mmCIF file of N, CA and C in Angstrom:
data_model
loop_
_atom_site.group_PDB
_atom_site.id
_atom_site.type_symbol
_atom_site.label_atom_id
_atom_site.label_comp_id
_atom_site.label_asym_id
_atom_site.label_seq_id
_atom_site.Cartn_x
_atom_site.Cartn_y
_atom_site.Cartn_z
ATOM 1 N N ASP H 1 4.103 7.682 -0.444
ATOM 2 C CA ASP H 1 2.913 8.499 -0.355
ATOM 3 C C ASP H 1 2.481 9.013 -1.719
ATOM 4 N N ALA H 2 3.417 9.163 -2.624
ATOM 5 C CA ALA H 2 3.055 9.615 -3.965
ATOM 6 C C ALA H 2 2.102 8.620 -4.631
ATOM 7 N N MET H 3 2.209 7.352 -4.291
ATOM 8 C CA MET H 3 1.306 6.342 -4.845
ATOM 9 C C MET H 3 -0.106 6.513 -4.300
ATOM 10 N N LEU H 4 -0.219 6.997 -3.068
ATOM 11 C CA LEU H 4 -1.518 7.039 -2.413
ATOM 12 C C LEU H 4 -2.335 8.283 -2.726
ATOM 13 N N ILE H 5 -1.811 9.194 -3.551
ATOM 14 C CA ILE H 5 -2.604 10.362 -3.927
ATOM 15 C C ILE H 5 -3.195 10.215 -5.322
ATOM 16 N N ARG H 6 -3.008 9.084 -5.926
ATOM 17 C CA ARG H 6 -3.565 8.827 -7.253
ATOM 18 C C ARG H 6 -5.030 8.448 -7.150
ATOM 19 N N SER H 7 -5.704 8.364 -8.280
ATOM 20 C CA SER H 7 -7.120 8.014 -8.268
ATOM 21 C C SER H 7 -7.347 6.543 -7.914
ATOM 22 N N ASP H 8 -6.331 5.713 -8.087
ATOM 23 C CA ASP H 8 -6.407 4.284 -7.750
ATOM 24 C C ASP H 8 -5.203 3.927 -6.875
ATOM 25 N N PRO H 9 -5.155 4.471 -5.655
ATOM 26 C CA PRO H 9 -3.941 4.383 -4.849
ATOM 27 C C PRO H 9 -3.523 2.978 -4.452
ATOM 28 N N PHE H 10 -4.472 2.116 -4.148
ATOM 29 C CA PHE H 10 -4.103 0.801 -3.624
ATOM 30 C C PHE H 10 -3.529 -0.103 -4.702
ATOM 31 N N ILE H 11 -4.164 -0.150 -5.873
ATOM 32 C CA ILE H 11 -3.621 -1.016 -6.927
ATOM 33 C C ILE H 11 -2.302 -0.457 -7.441
ATOM 34 N N THR H 12 -2.163 0.860 -7.477
ATOM 35 C CA THR H 12 -0.896 1.465 -7.899
ATOM 36 C C THR H 12 0.213 1.091 -6.930
ATOM 37 N N ALA H 13 -0.051 1.201 -5.644
ATOM 38 C CA ALA H 13 0.948 0.833 -4.639
ATOM 39 C C ALA H 13 1.241 -0.662 -4.680
ATOM 40 N N ALA H 14 0.216 -1.476 -4.890
ATOM 41 C CA ALA H 14 0.423 -2.928 -4.966
ATOM 42 C C ALA H 14 1.350 -3.287 -6.114
ATOM 43 N N ARG H 15 1.171 -2.639 -7.257
ATOM 44 C CA ARG H 15 2.047 -2.899 -8.411
ATOM 45 C C ARG H 15 3.478 -2.463 -8.124
ATOM 46 N N MET H 16 3.625 -1.293 -7.519
ATOM 47 C CA MET H 16 4.962 -0.794 -7.199
ATOM 48 C C MET H 16 5.663 -1.733 -6.213
ATOM 49 N N LEU H 17 4.930 -2.173 -5.187
ATOM 50 C CA LEU H 17 5.528 -3.068 -4.196
ATOM 51 C C LEU H 17 5.817 -4.449 -4.774
ATOM 52 N N ARG H 18 5.041 -4.873 -5.753
ATOM 53 C CA ARG H 18 5.352 -6.139 -6.439
ATOM 54 C C ARG H 18 6.708 -6.026 -7.120
ATOM 55 N N GLU H 19 6.968 -4.892 -7.710
ATOM 56 C CA GLU H 19 8.263 -4.676 -8.362
ATOM 57 C C GLU H 19 9.387 -4.605 -7.323
ATOM 58 N N VAL H 20 9.140 -3.960 -6.201
ATOM 59 C CA VAL H 20 10.128 -3.926 -5.114
ATOM 60 C C VAL H 20 10.460 -5.352 -4.692
ATOM 61 N N GLN H 21 9.426 -6.167 -4.481
ATOM 62 C CA GLN H 21 9.637 -7.572 -4.089
ATOM 63 C C GLN H 21 10.467 -8.296 -5.138
ATOM 64 N N ARG H 22 10.209 -8.038 -6.396
ATOM 65 C CA ARG H 22 10.919 -8.726 -7.483
ATOM 66 C C ARG H 22 12.400 -8.379 -7.508
ATOM 67 N N VAL H 23 12.743 -7.109 -7.336
ATOM 68 C CA VAL H 23 14.138 -6.693 -7.518
ATOM 69 C C VAL H 23 15.000 -6.855 -6.268
ATOM 70 N N LEU H 24 14.387 -6.919 -5.096
ATOM 71 C CA LEU H 24 15.193 -7.093 -3.881
ATOM 72 C C LEU H 24 15.727 -8.514 -3.797
ATOM 73 N N LYS H 25 16.950 -8.637 -3.322
ATOM 74 C CA LYS H 25 17.484 -9.944 -2.981
ATOM 75 C C LYS H 25 16.954 -10.326 -1.607
ATOM 76 N N VAL H 26 16.957 -11.604 -1.293
ATOM 77 C CA VAL H 26 16.584 -12.035 0.052
ATOM 78 C C VAL H 26 17.523 -11.337 1.037
ATOM 79 N N GLY H 27 16.945 -10.737 2.048
ATOM 80 C CA GLY H 27 17.721 -9.951 3.013
ATOM 81 C C GLY H 27 17.840 -8.489 2.624
ATOM 82 N N GLY H 28 17.422 -8.152 1.390
ATOM 83 C CA GLY H 28 17.451 -6.764 0.933
ATOM 84 C C GLY H 28 16.420 -5.931 1.669
ATOM 85 N N VAL H 29 16.661 -4.632 1.730
ATOM 86 C CA VAL H 29 15.816 -3.743 2.522
ATOM 87 C C VAL H 29 15.195 -2.670 1.625
ATOM 88 N N TYR H 30 13.906 -2.463 1.826
ATOM 89 C CA TYR H 30 13.160 -1.363 1.213
ATOM 90 C C TYR H 30 12.725 -0.453 2.355
ATOM 91 N N MET H 31 13.049 0.821 2.249
ATOM 92 C CA MET H 31 12.659 1.778 3.284
ATOM 93 C C MET H 31 11.616 2.726 2.731
ATOM 94 N N LEU H 32 10.565 2.904 3.491
ATOM 95 C CA LEU H 32 9.477 3.792 3.120
ATOM 96 C C LEU H 32 9.377 4.882 4.175
ATOM 97 N N LEU H 33 9.576 6.115 3.771
ATOM 98 C CA LEU H 33 9.384 7.271 4.643
ATOM 99 C C LEU H 33 8.048 7.870 4.268
ATOM 100 N N THR H 34 7.177 8.035 5.240
ATOM 101 C CA THR H 34 5.827 8.480 4.940
ATOM 102 C C THR H 34 5.410 9.636 5.835
ATOM 103 N N HIS H 35 4.738 10.571 5.241
ATOM 104 C CA HIS H 35 4.094 11.668 5.950
ATOM 105 C C HIS H 35 2.850 11.981 5.144
ATOM 106 N N GLY H 36 1.790 11.372 5.515
ATOM 107 C CA GLY H 36 0.624 11.560 4.674
ATOM 108 C C GLY H 36 -0.644 11.194 5.363
ATOM 109 N N ARG H 37 -1.590 10.896 4.546
ATOM 110 C CA ARG H 37 -2.976 10.701 4.928
ATOM 111 C C ARG H 37 -3.149 9.552 5.919
ATOM 112 N N GLY H 38 -3.820 9.862 6.981
ATOM 113 C CA GLY H 38 -4.326 8.834 7.867
ATOM 114 C C GLY H 38 -3.318 8.111 8.735
ATOM 115 N N ASP H 39 -3.850 7.229 9.514
ATOM 116 C CA ASP H 39 -3.091 6.393 10.428
ATOM 117 C C ASP H 39 -2.235 5.411 9.622
ATOM 118 N N PRO H 40 -0.931 5.355 9.888
ATOM 119 C CA PRO H 40 -0.075 4.464 9.100
ATOM 120 C C PRO H 40 -0.433 2.988 9.260
ATOM 121 N N ASP H 41 -0.981 2.614 10.427
ATOM 122 C CA ASP H 41 -1.375 1.221 10.612
ATOM 123 C C ASP H 41 -2.598 0.869 9.766
ATOM 124 N N THR H 42 -3.373 1.865 9.390
ATOM 125 C CA THR H 42 -4.545 1.650 8.543
ATOM 126 C C THR H 42 -4.185 1.771 7.069
ATOM 127 N N TRP H 43 -3.345 2.749 6.725
ATOM 128 C CA TRP H 43 -3.085 3.070 5.318
ATOM 129 C C TRP H 43 -1.806 2.467 4.754
ATOM 130 N N ARG H 44 -0.797 2.195 5.573
ATOM 131 C CA ARG H 44 0.482 1.712 5.035
ATOM 132 C C ARG H 44 0.728 0.234 5.317
ATOM 133 N N VAL H 45 0.539 -0.176 6.570
ATOM 134 C CA VAL H 45 0.854 -1.553 6.953
ATOM 135 C C VAL H 45 0.079 -2.571 6.107
ATOM 136 N N PRO H 46 -1.231 -2.389 5.858
ATOM 137 C CA PRO H 46 -1.921 -3.370 5.015
ATOM 138 C C PRO H 46 -1.316 -3.496 3.615
ATOM 139 N N LEU H 47 -0.832 -2.399 3.070
ATOM 140 C CA LEU H 47 -0.179 -2.467 1.753
ATOM 141 C C LEU H 47 1.100 -3.284 1.822
ATOM 142 N N LEU H 48 1.895 -3.054 2.860
ATOM 143 C CA LEU H 48 3.179 -3.741 2.986
ATOM 144 C C LEU H 48 3.018 -5.211 3.370
ATOM 145 N N ALA H 49 1.838 -5.574 3.857
ATOM 146 C CA ALA H 49 1.591 -6.948 4.291
ATOM 147 C C ALA H 49 0.724 -7.729 3.300
ATOM 148 N N MET H 50 0.583 -7.224 2.071
ATOM 149 C CA MET H 50 -0.234 -7.931 1.079
ATOM 150 C C MET H 50 0.357 -9.310 0.796
ATOM 151 N N PRO H 51 -0.488 -10.258 0.376
ATOM 152 C CA PRO H 51 -0.037 -11.649 0.261
ATOM 153 C C PRO H 51 1.022 -11.909 -0.806
ATOM 154 N N HIS H 52 1.202 -11.013 -1.755
ATOM 155 C CA HIS H 52 2.217 -11.246 -2.781
ATOM 156 C C HIS H 52 3.604 -10.788 -2.336
ATOM 157 N N LEU H 53 3.705 -10.297 -1.107
ATOM 158 C CA LEU H 53 4.975 -9.821 -0.564
ATOM 159 C C LEU H 53 5.445 -10.763 0.543
ATOM 160 N N ALA H 54 6.741 -10.902 0.666
ATOM 161 C CA ALA H 54 7.329 -11.712 1.740
ATOM 162 C C ALA H 54 8.341 -10.826 2.451
ATOM 163 N N MET H 55 7.835 -9.939 3.306
ATOM 164 C CA MET H 55 8.697 -8.965 3.969
ATOM 165 C C MET H 55 8.425 -8.907 5.460
ATOM 166 N N ASN H 56 9.487 -8.713 6.212
ATOM 167 C CA ASN H 56 9.368 -8.353 7.614
ATOM 168 C C ASN H 56 9.227 -6.834 7.655
ATOM 169 N N ILE H 57 8.262 -6.337 8.408
ATOM 170 C CA ILE H 57 7.982 -4.901 8.443
ATOM 171 C C ILE H 57 8.254 -4.368 9.837
ATOM 172 N N ALA H 58 9.144 -3.383 9.923
ATOM 173 C CA ALA H 58 9.402 -2.689 11.187
ATOM 174 C C ALA H 58 9.039 -1.227 10.986
ATOM 175 N N LYS H 59 8.354 -0.642 11.970
ATOM 176 C CA LYS H 59 7.896 0.748 11.859
ATOM 177 C C LYS H 59 8.427 1.544 13.045
ATOM 178 N N THR H 60 8.899 2.746 12.765
ATOM 179 C CA THR H 60 9.325 3.619 13.850
ATOM 180 C C THR H 60 8.104 4.174 14.567
ATOM 181 N N PRO H 61 8.305 4.677 15.781
ATOM 182 C CA PRO H 61 7.224 5.439 16.411
ATOM 183 C C PRO H 61 6.995 6.734 15.620
ATOM 184 N N ASP H 62 5.956 7.440 15.958
ATOM 185 C CA ASP H 62 5.639 8.714 15.307
ATOM 186 C C ASP H 62 6.815 9.676 15.468
ATOM 187 N N LEU H 63 7.330 10.148 14.360
ATOM 188 C CA LEU H 63 8.438 11.102 14.343
ATOM 189 C C LEU H 63 7.902 12.462 13.909
ATOM 190 N N GLY H 64 6.959 12.991 14.652
ATOM 191 C CA GLY H 64 6.362 14.273 14.304
ATOM 192 C C GLY H 64 5.501 14.213 13.059
ATOM 193 N N GLY H 65 4.750 13.148 12.919
ATOM 194 C CA GLY H 65 3.909 12.981 11.736
ATOM 195 C C GLY H 65 4.573 12.175 10.635
ATOM 196 N N TYR H 66 5.812 11.826 10.816
ATOM 197 C CA TYR H 66 6.551 10.996 9.860
ATOM 198 C C TYR H 66 6.734 9.609 10.450
ATOM 199 N N TYR H 67 6.776 8.631 9.582
ATOM 200 C CA TYR H 67 7.061 7.253 9.979
ATOM 201 C C TYR H 67 8.052 6.678 8.982
ATOM 202 N N ILE H 68 8.906 5.803 9.470
ATOM 203 C CA ILE H 68 9.811 5.076 8.593
ATOM 204 C C ILE H 68 9.473 3.599 8.734
ATOM 205 N N PHE H 69 9.228 2.968 7.606
ATOM 206 C CA PHE H 69 9.009 1.527 7.560
ATOM 207 C C PHE H 69 10.250 0.898 6.950
ATOM 208 N N VAL H 70 10.789 -0.078 7.630
ATOM 209 C CA VAL H 70 11.940 -0.826 7.129
ATOM 210 C C VAL H 70 11.422 -2.223 6.800
ATOM 211 N N CYS H 71 11.451 -2.552 5.513
ATOM 212 C CA CYS H 71 10.885 -3.809 5.022
ATOM 213 C C CYS H 71 12.022 -4.678 4.489
ATOM 214 N N THR H 72 12.210 -5.820 5.107
ATOM 215 C CA THR H 72 13.289 -6.731 4.722
ATOM 216 C C THR H 72 12.690 -7.938 4.016
ATOM 217 N N LYS H 73 13.188 -8.207 2.811
ATOM 218 C CA LYS H 73 12.679 -9.341 2.051
ATOM 219 C C LYS H 73 13.100 -10.637 2.732
ATOM 220 N N LEU H 74 12.127 -11.494 3.008
ATOM 221 C CA LEU H 74 12.373 -12.724 3.747
ATOM 222 C C LEU H 74 12.734 -13.912 2.863
ATOM 223 N N GLU H 75 12.088 -14.000 1.710
ATOM 224 C CA GLU H 75 12.297 -15.176 0.865
ATOM 225 C C GLU H 75 11.870 -14.892 -0.564
ATOM 226 N N GLU H 76 12.312 -15.749 -1.462
ATOM 227 C CA GLU H 76 11.810 -15.747 -2.833
ATOM 228 C C GLU H 76 10.575 -16.634 -2.841
ATOM 229 N N LEU H 77 9.487 -16.104 -3.324
ATOM 230 C CA LEU H 77 8.275 -16.908 -3.414
ATOM 231 C C LEU H 77 8.312 -17.759 -4.679
ATOM 232 N N ASP H 78 7.787 -18.951 -4.585
ATOM 233 C CA ASP H 78 7.623 -19.797 -5.754
ATOM 234 C C ASP H 78 6.764 -19.024 -6.753
ATOM 235 N N PRO H 79 7.143 -19.002 -8.030
ATOM 236 C CA PRO H 79 6.382 -18.209 -9.015
ATOM 237 C C PRO H 79 4.883 -18.537 -9.057
ATOM 238 N N ALA H 80 4.523 -19.794 -8.907
ATOM 239 C CA ALA H 80 3.107 -20.159 -8.936
ATOM 240 C C ALA H 80 2.388 -19.604 -7.699
ATOM 241 N N VAL H 81 3.040 -19.669 -6.554
ATOM 242 C CA VAL H 81 2.472 -19.126 -5.322
ATOM 243 C C VAL H 81 2.358 -17.613 -5.427
ATOM 244 N N GLU H 82 3.406 -16.987 -5.951
ATOM 245 C CA GLU H 82 3.393 -15.531 -6.101
ATOM 246 C C GLU H 82 2.256 -15.098 -7.009
ATOM 247 N N GLU H 83 2.006 -15.827 -8.077
ATOM 248 C CA GLU H 83 0.935 -15.467 -9.012
ATOM 249 C C GLU H 83 -0.442 -15.576 -8.345
ATOM 250 N N VAL H 84 -0.657 -16.643 -7.583
ATOM 251 C CA VAL H 84 -1.924 -16.795 -6.851
ATOM 252 C C VAL H 84 -2.060 -15.665 -5.836
ATOM 253 N N ASN H 85 -0.976 -15.384 -5.103
ATOM 254 C CA ASN H 85 -1.013 -14.324 -4.104
ATOM 255 C C ASN H 85 -1.209 -12.951 -4.742
ATOM 256 N N TRP H 86 -0.642 -12.752 -5.928
ATOM 257 C CA TRP H 86 -0.842 -11.486 -6.639
ATOM 258 C C TRP H 86 -2.315 -11.304 -6.987
ATOM 259 N N GLY H 87 -2.990 -12.378 -7.401
ATOM 260 C CA GLY H 87 -4.421 -12.291 -7.684
ATOM 261 C C GLY H 87 -5.211 -11.861 -6.451
ATOM 262 N N LYS H 88 -4.853 -12.397 -5.288
ATOM 263 C CA LYS H 88 -5.505 -12.010 -4.032
ATOM 264 C C LYS H 88 -5.218 -10.545 -3.713
ATOM 265 N N ALA H 89 -3.969 -10.135 -3.912
ATOM 266 C CA ALA H 89 -3.587 -8.745 -3.634
ATOM 267 C C ALA H 89 -4.342 -7.787 -4.559
ATOM 268 N N GLN H 90 -4.454 -8.143 -5.840
ATOM 269 C CA GLN H 90 -5.194 -7.302 -6.790
ATOM 270 C C GLN H 90 -6.655 -7.153 -6.376
ATOM 271 N N ALA H 91 -7.272 -8.251 -5.986
ATOM 272 C CA ALA H 91 -8.681 -8.200 -5.583
ATOM 273 C C ALA H 91 -8.849 -7.307 -4.356
ATOM 274 N N TRP H 92 -7.960 -7.448 -3.378
ATOM 275 C CA TRP H 92 -8.027 -6.617 -2.177
ATOM 276 C C TRP H 92 -7.817 -5.143 -2.532
ATOM 277 N N ALA H 93 -6.791 -4.859 -3.347
ATOM 278 C CA ALA H 93 -6.482 -3.474 -3.712
ATOM 279 C C ALA H 93 -7.619 -2.842 -4.514
ATOM 280 N N ASP H 94 -8.188 -3.587 -5.438
ATOM 281 C CA ASP H 94 -9.324 -3.064 -6.211
ATOM 282 C C ASP H 94 -10.496 -2.727 -5.290
ATOM 283 N N ALA H 95 -10.774 -3.607 -4.329
ATOM 284 C CA ALA H 95 -11.862 -3.350 -3.383
ATOM 285 C C ALA H 95 -11.562 -2.104 -2.545
ATOM 286 N N GLN H 96 -10.339 -1.957 -2.088
ATOM 287 C CA GLN H 96 -9.958 -0.784 -1.307
ATOM 288 C C GLN H 96 -10.084 0.489 -2.138
ATOM 289 N N ASP H 97 -9.694 0.415 -3.400
ATOM 290 C CA ASP H 97 -9.823 1.587 -4.274
ATOM 291 C C ASP H 97 -11.289 1.979 -4.452
ATOM 292 N N ARG H 98 -12.170 0.996 -4.584
ATOM 293 C CA ARG H 98 -13.605 1.302 -4.721
ATOM 294 C C ARG H 98 -14.123 1.979 -3.449
ATOM 295 N N ILE H 99 -13.736 1.467 -2.297
ATOM 296 C CA ILE H 99 -14.142 2.074 -1.028
ATOM 297 C C ILE H 99 -13.619 3.501 -0.942
ATOM 298 N N ASP H 100 -12.358 3.696 -1.294
ATOM 299 C CA ASP H 100 -11.742 5.023 -1.251
ATOM 300 C C ASP H 100 -12.477 5.992 -2.183
ATOM 301 N N GLN H 101 -12.837 5.523 -3.368
ATOM 302 C CA GLN H 101 -13.552 6.378 -4.319
ATOM 303 C C GLN H 101 -14.946 6.743 -3.802
ATOM 304 N N GLU H 102 -15.608 5.799 -3.134
ATOM 305 C CA GLU H 102 -16.929 6.092 -2.556
ATOM 306 C C GLU H 102 -16.817 7.136 -1.451
ATOM 307 N N ILE H 103 -15.788 7.028 -0.636
ATOM 308 C CA ILE H 103 -15.572 8.006 0.439
ATOM 309 C C ILE H 103 -15.287 9.380 -0.156
ATOM 310 N N GLU H 104 -14.443 9.431 -1.172
ATOM 311 C CA GLU H 104 -14.121 10.707 -1.827
ATOM 312 C C GLU H 104 -15.364 11.330 -2.452
ATOM 313 N N ALA H 105 -16.188 10.509 -3.099
ATOM 314 C CA ALA H 105 -17.411 11.024 -3.714
ATOM 315 C C ALA H 105 -18.353 11.582 -2.650
ATOM 316 N N GLU H 106 -18.483 10.894 -1.535
ATOM 317 C CA GLU H 106 -19.333 11.365 -0.444
ATOM 318 C C GLU H 106 -18.781 12.668 0.131
ATOM 319 N N ASN H 107 -17.465 12.768 0.307
ATOM 320 C CA ASN H 107 -16.851 13.992 0.815
ATOM 321 C C ASN H 107 -17.090 15.145 -0.154
ATOM 322 N N ASP H 108 -16.990 14.880 -1.449
ATOM 323 C CA ASP H 108 -17.251 15.932 -2.443
ATOM 324 C C ASP H 108 -18.711 16.389 -2.381
ATOM 325 N N ARG H 109 -19.617 15.432 -2.215
ATOM 326 C CA ARG H 109 -21.043 15.770 -2.135
ATOM 327 C C ARG H 109 -21.308 16.649 -0.905
ATOM 328 N N VAL H 110 -20.732 16.287 0.226
ATOM 329 C CA VAL H 110 -20.906 17.070 1.450
ATOM 330 C C VAL H 110 -20.319 18.466 1.280
ATOM 331 N N ASP H 111 -19.158 18.558 0.654
ATOM 332 C CA ASP H 111 -18.537 19.863 0.412
ATOM 333 C C ASP H 111 -19.420 20.738 -0.459
ATOM 334 N N GLU H 112 -20.010 20.140 -1.518
ATOM 335 C CA GLU H 112 -20.877 20.909 -2.415
ATOM 336 C C GLU H 112 -22.134 21.397 -1.701
ATOM 337 N N GLU H 113 -22.682 20.564 -0.844
ATOM 338 C CA GLU H 113 -23.894 20.936 -0.111
ATOM 339 C C GLU H 113 -23.594 22.062 0.887
ATOM 340 N N GLY H 114 -22.377 22.083 1.407
ATOM 341 C CA GLY H 114 -22.003 23.081 2.405
ATOM 342 C C GLY H 114 -21.683 24.441 1.818
ATOM 343 N N GLN H 115 -21.578 24.531 0.497
ATOM 344 C CA GLN H 115 -21.217 25.816 -0.120
ATOM 345 C C GLN H 115 -22.405 26.598 -0.555
#
């Protein structure tokens, strides 16, 4: 969640998860405990399912506003495939960041008008 409060949350998270993918061995597990903004299926699962990652994702039910994602690395991606997939992930994350910034700007405008 610390990644998602930055000004560019999606690309920041994509970079962090790329590093997670790199350092995990096949069968290795990355656990994400989250209590934050929005529906986890909207805000977390798309990040964990980006094309540059090869992970099985299991999510707990709602634990009082907390969720645990258990991500198991499935395979080592061929470096050429990973690079192409990273380009796709970057494009998606950049687009999501632009959308997020537009929403934030609109929310700020509405807040200013209401004061």
